[in-house]
Amino acid sequence: MRVSSQGVTVVALLADPDAPTEIAQRMARILPTRLADKSGQRRKFHVEVVSEPFTAGTDDPPTLMRRIMDRGRAENWDIVVALTDLPLHSHGRKLVVDLSHEHGLALLSLPPLGGLRLQTRARRAVEEAVLSLAGLRAFGAERPPRSQPFLGPFGSRLAPVHPGQVGEEETADLRYVVSGPRGHLRVLVGMVRANRPWRLVPGLSKALAAALATGAVATVNSTIWSLAETLSAPRLVIATVGSVALMVGWLIIDAELWHRSAEGSPEARQRARLYNASTVVTVGIGVLVCYGGLIVINLVWALFIINGRVFASVTRTPLHAAEYLTLSWFVASVATVGGALGSGLESDEAIRAAAYSKREQERRHMLQGDHDD
């Protein structure tokens, strides 16, 4: 990798397709100016964004660092920062970033940054990494001691991040990881955000069609009217929880979204629990969004179609706002059960595409292939 002349440092943001590329492209607009201001050495930065699936076929950090190093050698880049939305693991810990000051490389995993203010946190992490690598290279520093952390502000800003163990034969010379309950929660939230659970709604067209049809019929059913009027708020809540849980469970089982580790090590079991937790939360959020949409649609349909006199003659209760809301709420639970049955018409591939990010789909496909072998 060359060292740029004329005071210009060429920084490449090597990003996995989909969300990492979008994040890299947004930060690239302001990154050169921010880096120049923070460097304090009148040094200019040129930032390029390269979108390619550099994590294809593996989630092993040392392997990925070697790939990044080989990719950087083929281009006129001074520093390469790779971004992925895959959760990476090293020595039983969740990896945040790997740094190689000798080669000017950084590998950043986005899930440990959490789900809130991800763009800002990712930009700050990239800035810290680039300034650390550029500063050391500018002064001709040798490979830093493995026990000496060079990125103190990075660790403090992204607490509970702390330096992690690096193997002697690895390309990286500095590693930051997360651990403990806060760290695991942060990774889980980041994984759920990477999966974009709101995409589950348009991705389950057949299930939604079944739910809407069920809701339309149930709204004009006099038996449903009578049942809705007899249900108390706690029972309506139980109906909501039951119908949502049924939908979530059916989607996970039918599409085989549950991850089963082929390894028996504690690390593998912990990783499987994390993946399964992210699946349940992702699908759960998507189903809750669908449920909320069904309440609104059923309410509009009820306002349009139900005759107040007929409703009062059947239930012996005047039709007011509270009755509309109660009926719409109960019908949403009934419709969600109908949607669970309709989801059986969806292909497993369609459900996986709606529930997971592109990188996560490829990772699970790779693991499934290894398990089949």
Short mmCIF file of C-alpha atoms in Angstrom, two decimals:
data_model
loop_
_atom_site.label_atom_id
_atom_site.label_comp_id
_atom_site.label_asym_id
_atom_site.label_seq_id
_atom_site.Cartn_x
_atom_site.Cartn_y
_atom_site.Cartn_z
CA MET A 1 0.00 0.00 0.00
CA ARG A 2 1.44 3.37 -0.96
CA VAL A 3 1.82 6.49 1.18
CA SER A 4 0.18 9.44 -0.56
CA SER A 5 2.23 12.46 -1.50
CA GLN A 6 1.32 16.15 -1.33
CA GLY A 7 -0.24 15.79 2.11
CA VAL A 8 -3.28 13.81 0.92
CA THR A 9 -4.32 10.60 2.65
CA VAL A 10 -6.53 8.31 0.59
CA VAL A 11 -9.08 6.52 2.79
CA ALA A 12 -11.19 3.68 1.40
CA LEU A 13 -14.44 2.70 3.09
CA LEU A 14 -14.87 -0.92 2.08
CA ALA A 15 -18.50 -1.69 2.92
CA ASP A 16 -20.69 -4.74 2.68
CA PRO A 17 -23.73 -4.16 0.44
CA ASP A 18 -27.02 -2.85 1.83
CA ALA A 19 -26.95 -0.98 5.17
CA PRO A 20 -23.13 -0.71 5.58
CA THR A 21 -22.82 0.82 2.12
CA GLU A 22 -25.59 3.32 2.86
CA ILE A 23 -23.89 4.33 6.11
CA ALA A 24 -20.51 4.65 4.38
CA GLN A 25 -21.92 6.78 1.58
CA ARG A 26 -23.62 9.16 4.00
CA MET A 27 -20.53 9.63 6.16
CA ALA A 28 -18.24 10.01 3.13
CA ARG A 29 -19.85 13.36 2.34
CA ILE A 30 -18.55 14.99 5.51
CA LEU A 31 -15.68 12.71 6.53
CA PRO A 32 -12.85 14.48 4.63
CA THR A 33 -13.62 17.82 6.27
CA ARG A 34 -14.03 16.35 9.75
CA LEU A 35 -10.82 14.34 9.46
CA ALA A 36 -8.86 17.37 8.26
CA ASP A 37 -10.19 19.49 11.14
CA LYS A 38 -9.44 16.82 13.75
CA SER A 39 -5.97 15.92 12.44
CA GLY A 40 -4.65 19.41 13.18
CA GLN A 41 -1.75 18.89 10.76
CA ARG A 42 -3.17 20.58 7.65
CA ARG A 43 -3.41 17.18 6.08
CA LYS A 44 -6.06 16.54 3.45
CA PHE A 45 -8.12 13.37 3.23
CA HIS A 46 -9.75 11.84 0.19
CA VAL A 47 -12.49 9.30 0.96
CA GLU A 48 -13.67 6.61 -1.44
CA VAL A 49 -16.59 4.23 -0.88
CA VAL A 50 -16.31 0.72 -2.29
CA SER A 51 -19.31 -1.57 -1.93
CA GLU A 52 -18.54 -5.26 -2.18
CA PRO A 53 -19.35 -8.42 -0.15
CA PHE A 54 -15.94 -8.84 1.46
CA THR A 55 -17.46 -11.03 4.22
CA ALA A 56 -18.86 -13.60 1.77
CA GLY A 57 -18.30 -17.12 3.03
CA THR A 58 -16.76 -16.30 6.41
CA ASP A 59 -17.19 -14.29 9.59
CA ASP A 60 -13.70 -15.05 10.94
CA PRO A 61 -11.95 -11.74 11.82
CA PRO A 62 -8.36 -12.85 10.96
CA THR A 63 -9.56 -14.12 7.55
CA LEU A 64 -11.42 -10.89 6.91
CA MET A 65 -8.38 -8.80 7.85
CA ARG A 66 -6.26 -10.73 5.35
CA ARG A 67 -8.90 -10.12 2.67
CA ILE A 68 -8.92 -6.40 3.44
CA MET A 69 -5.13 -6.28 3.33
CA ASP A 70 -5.05 -8.03 -0.06
CA ARG A 71 -7.74 -5.68 -1.37
CA GLY A 72 -5.83 -2.62 -0.17
CA ARG A 73 -2.61 -3.76 -1.79
CA ALA A 74 -4.35 -3.87 -5.17
CA GLU A 75 -5.42 -0.21 -4.96
CA ASN A 76 -3.83 3.18 -4.29
CA TRP A 77 -5.22 3.42 -0.78
CA ASP A 78 -3.35 4.57 2.31
CA ILE A 79 -5.98 3.42 4.81
CA VAL A 80 -8.79 0.90 4.46
CA VAL A 81 -11.72 0.83 6.88
CA ALA A 82 -14.07 -2.09 6.29
CA LEU A 83 -17.66 -1.97 7.56
CA THR A 84 -19.97 -4.95 7.99
CA ASP A 85 -23.34 -5.50 9.66
CA LEU A 86 -22.38 -9.04 10.66
CA PRO A 87 -21.75 -9.69 14.37
CA LEU A 88 -18.14 -10.85 14.64
CA HIS A 89 -16.62 -12.88 17.47
CA SER A 90 -13.10 -13.28 18.78
CA HIS A 91 -12.00 -15.44 21.71
CA GLY A 92 -15.56 -15.60 23.04
CA ARG A 93 -16.07 -11.81 22.87
CA LYS A 94 -18.10 -9.66 20.50
CA LEU A 95 -15.73 -7.79 18.20
CA VAL A 96 -16.16 -4.06 17.67
CA VAL A 97 -13.06 -3.21 15.67
CA ASP A 98 -9.77 -4.75 14.57
CA LEU A 99 -6.89 -2.39 13.77
CA SER A 100 -3.62 -2.99 11.95
CA HIS A 101 -1.38 0.06 12.27
CA GLU A 102 1.35 -1.65 10.31
CA HIS A 103 -0.86 -2.09 7.23
CA GLY A 104 -3.29 0.82 7.75
CA LEU A 105 -6.37 -1.41 8.11
CA ALA A 106 -9.49 -1.40 10.26
CA LEU A 107 -12.42 -3.83 10.42
CA LEU A 108 -15.54 -2.38 12.05
CA SER A 109 -18.57 -4.47 13.05
CA LEU A 110 -21.69 -2.30 13.24
CA PRO A 111 -23.98 -4.31 15.60
CA PRO A 112 -21.90 -3.60 18.76
CA LEU A 113 -22.49 0.11 18.16
CA GLY A 114 -26.15 -0.45 19.06
CA GLY A 115 -29.36 0.50 17.31
CA LEU A 116 -29.70 4.17 18.26
CA ARG A 117 -27.77 6.97 16.55
CA LEU A 118 -25.96 4.32 14.51
CA GLN A 119 -24.89 6.74 11.78
CA THR A 120 -23.27 9.09 14.30
CA ARG A 121 -21.60 6.30 16.25
CA ALA A 122 -20.30 4.65 13.10
CA ARG A 123 -18.90 7.96 11.83
CA ARG A 124 -17.13 8.62 15.13
CA ALA A 125 -15.70 5.11 15.17
CA VAL A 126 -14.39 5.51 11.63
CA GLU A 127 -12.90 8.91 12.47
CA GLU A 128 -11.11 7.50 15.52
CA ALA A 129 -9.76 4.57 13.53
CA VAL A 130 -8.57 6.68 10.57
CA LEU A 131 -6.89 9.30 12.76
CA SER A 132 -5.14 6.62 14.79
CA LEU A 133 -3.88 4.83 11.68
CA ALA A 134 -2.96 8.03 9.82
CA GLY A 135 -1.19 9.52 12.83
CA LEU A 136 0.99 6.49 13.41
CA ARG A 137 1.82 6.08 9.74
CA ALA A 138 2.63 9.78 9.36
CA PHE A 139 5.32 9.55 12.01
CA GLY A 140 6.66 6.24 10.74
CA ALA A 141 5.74 4.31 13.90
CA GLU A 142 6.50 0.66 14.04
CA ARG A 143 4.00 -2.03 14.95
CA PRO A 144 2.61 -0.96 18.36
CA PRO A 145 2.93 -3.20 21.39
CA ARG A 146 -0.11 -5.45 21.76
CA SER A 147 -0.63 -4.42 25.36
CA GLN A 148 -0.72 -0.70 24.61
CA PRO A 149 -4.11 0.68 23.48
CA PHE A 150 -3.81 3.59 21.06
CA LEU A 151 -7.48 4.45 20.73
CA GLY A 152 -8.48 5.65 24.16
CA PRO A 153 -11.23 8.06 23.03
CA PHE A 154 -12.73 5.28 20.92
CA GLY A 155 -13.04 2.99 23.90
CA SER A 156 -14.49 5.62 26.22
CA ARG A 157 -17.07 6.84 23.76
CA LEU A 158 -18.34 3.39 22.98
CA ALA A 159 -18.31 1.97 26.52
CA PRO A 160 -18.58 -0.90 27.44
CA VAL A 161 -15.87 -1.32 24.80
CA HIS A 162 -12.40 -2.36 25.96
CA PRO A 163 -9.21 -3.80 24.41
CA GLY A 164 -9.36 -7.50 23.55
CA GLN A 165 -6.91 -10.33 23.02
CA VAL A 166 -5.02 -10.48 19.71
CA GLY A 167 -3.18 -13.58 18.51
CA GLU A 168 0.52 -13.32 17.67
CA GLU A 169 -0.01 -14.50 14.08
CA GLU A 170 -2.92 -12.18 13.32
CA THR A 171 -2.78 -9.19 10.99
CA ALA A 172 -4.42 -6.98 13.61
CA ASP A 173 -2.30 -5.38 16.33
CA LEU A 174 -5.14 -3.85 18.35
CA ARG A 175 -8.66 -5.12 18.99
CA TYR A 176 -11.67 -3.70 20.79
CA VAL A 177 -14.49 -5.93 22.03
CA VAL A 178 -17.65 -5.69 24.11
CA SER A 179 -18.55 -7.97 26.99
CA GLY A 180 -20.98 -8.24 29.87
CA PRO A 181 -24.77 -7.82 29.87
CA ARG A 182 -24.66 -4.26 28.51
CA GLY A 183 -22.38 -5.31 25.69
CA HIS A 184 -24.54 -8.30 24.76
CA LEU A 185 -27.68 -6.15 24.84
CA ARG A 186 -26.01 -3.58 22.61
CA VAL A 187 -25.01 -6.23 20.09
CA LEU A 188 -28.53 -7.68 20.13
CA VAL A 189 -30.10 -4.28 19.47
CA GLY A 190 -27.58 -3.67 16.68
CA MET A 191 -28.35 -7.05 15.08
CA VAL A 192 -32.08 -6.34 15.19
CA ARG A 193 -31.56 -2.95 13.60
CA ALA A 194 -29.39 -4.50 10.88
CA ASN A 195 -32.23 -6.92 10.11
CA ARG A 196 -34.62 -3.96 9.64
CA PRO A 197 -37.71 -5.61 11.15
CA TRP A 198 -40.06 -3.11 9.52
CA ARG A 199 -39.30 -4.81 6.18
CA LEU A 200 -41.21 -7.85 7.42
CA VAL A 201 -44.50 -6.07 6.74
CA PRO A 202 -44.28 -5.77 2.92
CA GLY A 203 -42.31 -9.03 2.75
CA LEU A 204 -45.26 -11.13 3.96
CA SER A 205 -47.81 -10.24 1.29
CA LYS A 206 -49.77 -13.51 1.45
CA ALA A 207 -49.94 -13.47 5.24
CA LEU A 208 -51.12 -9.85 5.19
CA ALA A 209 -53.75 -10.66 2.58
CA ALA A 210 -55.06 -13.48 4.76
CA ALA A 211 -55.06 -11.22 7.84
CA LEU A 212 -56.89 -8.43 6.04
CA ALA A 213 -59.49 -10.83 4.67
CA THR A 214 -60.00 -12.36 8.10
CA GLY A 215 -60.35 -8.92 9.65
CA ALA A 216 -62.84 -7.73 7.04
CA VAL A 217 -65.11 -10.74 7.62
CA ALA A 218 -64.76 -10.68 11.42
CA THR A 219 -65.65 -6.99 11.60
CA VAL A 220 -69.15 -7.62 10.24
CA ASN A 221 -69.71 -10.82 12.23
CA SER A 222 -72.33 -10.41 14.98
CA THR A 223 -70.75 -13.15 17.10
CA ILE A 224 -67.47 -11.19 17.11
CA TRP A 225 -69.42 -8.11 18.18
CA SER A 226 -70.87 -9.93 21.16
CA LEU A 227 -67.53 -11.44 22.14
CA ALA A 228 -65.74 -8.08 21.91
CA GLU A 229 -68.30 -6.47 24.22
CA THR A 230 -67.86 -9.15 26.87
CA LEU A 231 -64.04 -9.02 26.92
CA SER A 232 -62.31 -6.97 29.58
CA ALA A 233 -59.06 -5.10 28.95
CA PRO A 234 -56.88 -7.85 30.53
CA ARG A 235 -58.49 -10.46 28.28
CA LEU A 236 -57.92 -8.28 25.24
CA VAL A 237 -54.26 -7.99 26.23
CA ILE A 238 -54.05 -11.78 26.60
CA ALA A 239 -55.62 -12.17 23.14
CA THR A 240 -53.04 -9.76 21.74
CA VAL A 241 -50.11 -11.55 23.32
CA GLY A 242 -51.40 -14.96 22.29
CA SER A 243 -52.06 -14.03 18.66
CA VAL A 244 -48.72 -12.25 18.26
CA ALA A 245 -46.84 -15.13 19.90
CA LEU A 246 -48.64 -17.60 17.61
CA MET A 247 -47.68 -15.58 14.54
CA VAL A 248 -44.05 -15.21 15.65
CA GLY A 249 -43.72 -18.87 16.53
CA TRP A 250 -45.32 -20.03 13.31
CA LEU A 251 -43.05 -17.86 11.15
CA ILE A 252 -39.91 -19.04 12.95
CA ILE A 253 -40.86 -22.72 12.83
CA ASP A 254 -42.33 -22.79 9.33
CA ALA A 255 -39.42 -20.90 7.73
CA GLU A 256 -36.83 -22.72 9.87
CA LEU A 257 -35.42 -19.47 11.27
CA TRP A 258 -34.27 -21.08 14.53
CA HIS A 259 -30.50 -21.46 14.62
CA ARG A 260 -29.11 -24.78 15.83
CA SER A 261 -25.39 -24.86 16.42
CA ALA A 262 -23.54 -27.92 15.15
CA GLU A 263 -20.80 -27.26 17.73
CA GLY A 264 -21.06 -28.10 21.41
CA SER A 265 -18.69 -25.47 22.79
CA PRO A 266 -19.98 -22.82 25.24
CA GLU A 267 -18.99 -20.10 22.76
CA ALA A 268 -21.04 -21.73 19.98
CA ARG A 269 -24.06 -22.11 22.27
CA GLN A 270 -23.77 -18.48 23.35
CA ARG A 271 -23.58 -17.39 19.73
CA ALA A 272 -26.65 -19.48 18.88
CA ARG A 273 -28.60 -17.88 21.74
CA LEU A 274 -27.67 -14.43 20.45
CA TYR A 275 -28.75 -15.24 16.89
CA ASN A 276 -32.03 -16.77 18.08
CA ALA A 277 -32.74 -13.81 20.35
CA SER A 278 -32.22 -11.43 17.43
CA THR A 279 -34.57 -13.57 15.32
CA VAL A 280 -37.34 -13.54 17.94
CA VAL A 281 -37.04 -9.78 18.51
CA THR A 282 -36.85 -9.02 14.77
CA VAL A 283 -39.89 -11.11 13.89
CA GLY A 284 -41.72 -9.89 17.00
CA ILE A 285 -41.26 -6.23 16.08
CA GLY A 286 -42.38 -6.93 12.52
CA VAL A 287 -45.52 -8.73 13.70
CA LEU A 288 -46.32 -5.94 16.19
CA VAL A 289 -46.08 -3.42 13.38
CA CYS A 290 -48.50 -5.56 11.36
CA TYR A 291 -50.79 -5.82 14.39
CA GLY A 292 -50.87 -2.05 14.83
CA GLY A 293 -51.66 -1.62 11.15
CA LEU A 294 -54.51 -4.13 11.41
CA ILE A 295 -56.06 -2.18 14.30
CA VAL A 296 -56.08 1.01 12.23
CA ILE A 297 -57.44 -0.70 9.10
CA ASN A 298 -60.12 -2.56 11.06
CA LEU A 299 -61.15 0.67 12.78
CA VAL A 300 -61.56 2.48 9.45
CA TRP A 301 -63.48 -0.49 8.02
CA ALA A 302 -65.75 -0.64 11.10
CA LEU A 303 -66.49 3.10 10.91
CA PHE A 304 -67.51 2.65 7.30
CA ILE A 305 -69.49 -0.59 7.39
CA ILE A 306 -71.11 -1.11 10.80
CA ASN A 307 -74.64 0.18 11.37
CA GLY A 308 -75.10 1.53 14.89
CA ARG A 309 -78.71 0.35 15.23
CA VAL A 310 -77.89 -3.21 14.15
CA PHE A 311 -74.90 -3.31 16.51
CA ALA A 312 -77.03 -2.06 19.42
CA SER A 313 -79.79 -4.60 18.70
CA VAL A 314 -77.26 -7.47 18.79
CA THR A 315 -75.08 -6.41 21.73
CA ARG A 316 -77.61 -4.26 23.63
CA THR A 317 -74.86 -1.63 23.82
CA PRO A 318 -74.83 1.72 21.98
CA LEU A 319 -72.07 2.04 19.39
CA HIS A 320 -69.64 4.70 20.60
CA ALA A 321 -65.90 5.32 20.25
CA ALA A 322 -65.01 2.82 22.97
CA GLU A 323 -66.96 0.08 21.21
CA TYR A 324 -65.27 0.83 17.91
CA LEU A 325 -61.82 0.64 19.52
CA THR A 326 -62.59 -2.56 21.46
CA LEU A 327 -63.97 -4.27 18.37
CA SER A 328 -61.00 -3.20 16.23
CA TRP A 329 -58.59 -4.41 18.90
CA PHE A 330 -60.20 -7.83 19.20
CA VAL A 331 -60.58 -8.24 15.44
CA ALA A 332 -56.85 -7.47 15.03
CA SER A 333 -56.09 -10.49 17.25
CA VAL A 334 -58.43 -12.70 15.24
CA ALA A 335 -56.94 -11.41 11.97
CA THR A 336 -53.39 -12.04 13.21
CA VAL A 337 -54.26 -15.71 13.75
CA GLY A 338 -55.62 -15.78 10.19
CA GLY A 339 -52.38 -14.17 9.00
CA ALA A 340 -50.37 -16.89 10.75
CA LEU A 341 -52.24 -19.49 8.74
CA GLY A 342 -51.78 -17.46 5.55
CA SER A 343 -48.04 -17.21 6.16
CA GLY A 344 -47.83 -20.92 5.34
CA LEU A 345 -48.34 -19.88 1.71
CA GLU A 346 -45.14 -17.82 1.78
CA SER A 347 -41.92 -19.44 0.62
CA ASP A 348 -39.18 -19.91 3.23
CA GLU A 349 -36.89 -17.75 1.10
CA ALA A 350 -39.38 -14.89 1.09
CA ILE A 351 -39.71 -14.97 4.88
CA ARG A 352 -35.93 -15.10 5.38
CA ALA A 353 -35.46 -12.20 2.96
CA ALA A 354 -38.01 -10.17 4.92
CA ALA A 355 -36.60 -11.07 8.34
CA TYR A 356 -32.84 -10.83 7.80
CA SER A 357 -30.29 -8.50 6.30
CA LYS A 358 -28.49 -9.68 3.19
CA ARG A 359 -25.29 -10.50 5.11
CA GLU A 360 -27.23 -12.42 7.77
CA GLN A 361 -29.03 -14.44 5.10
CA GLU A 362 -25.72 -15.42 3.54
CA ARG A 363 -24.23 -16.28 6.94
CA ARG A 364 -27.12 -18.56 7.85
CA HIS A 365 -27.06 -20.17 4.40
CA MET A 366 -23.35 -20.87 4.86
CA LEU A 367 -23.91 -22.36 8.33
CA GLN A 368 -26.78 -24.49 7.01
CA GLY A 369 -24.52 -25.79 4.25
CA ASP A 370 -21.83 -26.69 6.78
CA HIS A 371 -24.40 -28.43 8.96
CA ASP A 372 -25.74 -30.44 6.00
CA ASP A 373 -22.21 -31.55 5.15
#
